Coordinates of C-alpha atoms and ligand atoms in Angstrom, one line a residue:
M1 CA 109.3 108.1 114.6
N2 CA 107.9 104.8 115.5
Y3 CA 105.0 106.0 117.8
R4 CA 104.6 102.7 119.5
L5 CA 108.5 103.0 120.2
L6 CA 108.2 106.1 121.9
K7 CA 105.4 104.9 123.8
F8 CA 107.3 102.0 125.2
I9 CA 110.2 104.5 126.2
K10 CA 108.3 106.8 128.0
E11 CA 106.9 103.9 130.0
A12 CA 109.8 101.8 130.4
F13 CA 112.5 104.5 131.0
K14 CA 112.5 107.8 133.7
N15 CA 115.6 109.3 131.9
P16 CA 117.0 109.6 128.8
G17 CA 119.9 106.7 128.5
T18 CA 121.9 104.9 125.9
A19 CA 120.7 102.7 122.9
L20 CA 121.2 100.6 120.0
D21 CA 119.4 100.9 116.7
F22 CA 119.7 97.7 114.8
G23 CA 119.1 98.2 111.1
S24 CA 118.6 102.0 111.7
G25 CA 118.2 102.4 107.6
E26 CA 117.9 106.5 107.0
G27 CA 118.1 107.0 111.0
M28 CA 114.6 108.6 111.4
D29 CA 114.3 106.9 114.8
K30 CA 117.5 107.6 116.0
A31 CA 117.4 111.3 115.1
C32 CA 114.1 111.9 117.1
L33 CA 115.5 109.9 120.0
K34 CA 118.7 112.0 120.0
N35 CA 116.3 114.9 120.2
L36 CA 114.9 113.8 123.6
G37 CA 118.3 113.3 125.0
W38 CA 119.4 109.8 124.2
I39 CA 122.6 108.9 122.9
V40 CA 122.1 106.4 120.0
R41 CA 124.1 104.4 117.8
G42 CA 122.8 103.0 114.3
V43 CA 124.2 99.9 113.0
D44 CA 123.2 98.8 109.6
L45 CA 124.3 96.7 106.5
K46 CA 124.7 99.7 105.0
S47 CA 127.3 101.2 107.1
G48 CA 128.9 97.6 106.8
T49 CA 127.7 96.0 109.8
D50 CA 125.9 92.5 109.0
L51 CA 123.9 91.7 112.2
N52 CA 123.7 88.1 111.1
L53 CA 127.3 87.8 112.6
P54 CA 128.4 88.3 116.0
F55 CA 128.2 92.4 116.7
E56 CA 129.6 93.7 120.4
A57 CA 129.6 97.5 121.4
K58 CA 129.6 99.2 124.8
K59 CA 126.5 98.1 126.6
V60 CA 123.1 100.4 126.2
D61 CA 120.1 100.5 128.3
L62 CA 117.8 100.0 125.2
V63 CA 118.3 97.9 122.0
Y64 CA 115.5 98.3 119.3
A65 CA 115.2 97.3 115.8
N66 CA 112.1 97.8 113.7
Y67 CA 111.6 95.9 110.2
L68 CA 115.0 94.2 110.4
L69 CA 114.2 90.9 111.8
Q70 CA 112.6 89.8 108.6
F71 CA 115.6 90.2 106.5
L72 CA 117.8 88.1 108.7
D73 CA 118.9 84.4 108.1
N74 CA 120.5 83.9 111.4
K75 CA 117.9 85.2 114.1
K76 CA 119.5 83.2 116.8
Q77 CA 122.5 85.1 116.4
F78 CA 120.7 88.4 116.1
I79 CA 118.9 87.7 119.4
D80 CA 122.4 87.2 120.8
N81 CA 123.6 90.3 119.5
C82 CA 120.5 92.4 121.4
F83 CA 121.4 90.3 124.6
N84 CA 125.1 90.8 124.6
N85 CA 124.6 94.6 123.9
L86 CA 122.3 95.3 126.9
K87 CA 123.3 96.2 130.3
K88 CA 121.7 94.3 133.3
G89 CA 118.0 94.9 133.2
G90 CA 118.2 96.7 129.6
R91 CA 115.3 96.8 127.5
L92 CA 114.4 95.1 123.9
F93 CA 112.1 96.5 121.3
L94 CA 111.4 94.8 118.2
H95 CA 108.9 95.2 115.4
T96 CA 108.6 93.1 112.6
F97 CA 106.0 91.5 110.3
D98 CA 103.8 88.6 111.7
K99 CA 103.5 85.2 110.1
S100 CA 99.5 86.4 109.4
D101 CA 100.7 89.3 107.0
R102 CA 99.2 88.5 103.8
V103 CA 101.8 91.0 101.7
L104 CA 105.3 90.2 103.1
K105 CA 106.7 86.7 102.3
K106 CA 109.6 87.0 104.9
K107 CA 107.7 87.0 108.4
I108 CA 108.2 85.0 111.8
S109 CA 105.6 83.2 114.1
T110 CA 105.3 84.5 117.8
K111 CA 106.0 80.9 118.6
E112 CA 109.5 81.0 116.8
L113 CA 110.2 84.1 118.6
K114 CA 109.4 83.0 121.9
K115 CA 111.7 80.2 121.5
L116 CA 114.6 82.5 120.6
L117 CA 113.9 84.9 123.3
R118 CA 112.8 82.8 126.6
D119 CA 116.5 81.6 127.6
K120 CA 117.7 85.2 127.4
F121 CA 114.9 87.6 128.3
E122 CA 112.2 87.9 130.9
D123 CA 108.7 90.0 130.9
I124 CA 108.3 89.4 127.3
E125 CA 105.2 90.7 125.7
I126 CA 104.5 89.8 122.2
N127 CA 101.5 91.8 120.5
I128 CA 100.3 91.6 117.0
F129 CA 98.5 94.8 115.6
S130 CA 97.3 95.9 112.1
E131 CA 98.8 99.0 110.6
F132 CA 97.9 100.7 107.2
D133 CA 100.8 101.4 105.0
N134 CA 99.5 104.5 103.4
H135 CA 102.7 104.5 100.7
P136 CA 101.1 105.8 97.2
K137 CA 102.5 102.5 95.7
H138 CA 101.6 99.9 98.0
R139 CA 98.6 101.0 100.0
H140 CA 97.4 97.6 102.2
W141 CA 97.1 96.3 105.8
H142 CA 100.0 94.7 107.4
K143 CA 100.2 92.7 110.7
I144 CA 102.9 94.2 112.7
L145 CA 104.4 91.8 115.4
E146 CA 105.8 94.0 118.4
V147 CA 108.1 92.4 121.0
T148 CA 109.1 94.1 124.4
A149 CA 111.6 92.5 126.7
K150 CA 114.0 92.9 129.8
K151 CA 117.5 91.3 129.5
R152 CA 117.4 88.2 132.2
E153 CA 120.4 88.6 134.8
L154 CA 122.0 85.1 133.7
Ligands
SAM1 C1 113.0 98.3 106.4 S1 114.7 98.9 107.0 C2 114.0 99.8 108.4 C3 114.6 100.8 108.8 C4 114.4 101.3 109.9 N1 114.5 100.7 111.0 C5 112.8 101.9 110.2 O1 112.0 101.3 110.9 O2 112.7 102.8 109.3 C6 115.6 97.6 106.9 C7 116.9 98.0 107.6 O3 117.7 96.9 107.7 C8 119.0 96.7 107.4 N2 119.6 95.2 107.3 C9 119.0 94.4 106.7 N3 119.6 93.2 106.7 C10 120.7 93.7 107.4 C11 121.8 92.9 108.0 N4 122.1 91.5 107.8 N5 122.4 93.6 108.9 C12 122.3 94.9 109.5 N6 121.4 95.5 108.7 C13 120.5 95.0 107.8 C14 118.8 97.3 105.8 O4 120.0 98.1 105.3 C15 117.6 98.5 106.1 O5 118.2 99.8 106.4

């Protein structure tokens, strides 16, 4: 599973809780979290939900979205979806491609992300790190943008 998501969860939560995996794809992260005792619902275009549109389900402790944001045209609606589906004090975790990534065309800057997050979230941390994609067909370095944040009590 996404080892940085796992590290974040171990630091942020004492016990397993409930989570939404936005853009869950094949469901690898979801399956691993379930193994650790989490109740996780995967949400994806492939199973009929477009996260460019309003989405609301039962509120959860954690919303995460790995490598989804770069596909979305309506990023503001997506951040609203994250906010609206979290319990008070719930946590957000995102991985996407940073503006400095040399391979991907669809990416986002930290400035743009901060602007989207600042009214609805606190304890916002944005980190950029390099990761090597070892897939036989496309071996190259990526610049990954990681966001962690806590739902603001409005
Ligand atoms: C690169 S995959 C990432 C899968 C998984 N999160 C991971 O980290 O391996 C991106 C996923 O986002 C989904 N997706 C793309 N656009 C979407 C949209 N508008 N609404 C919901 N899901 C979307 C795709 O169907 C795909 O499963």
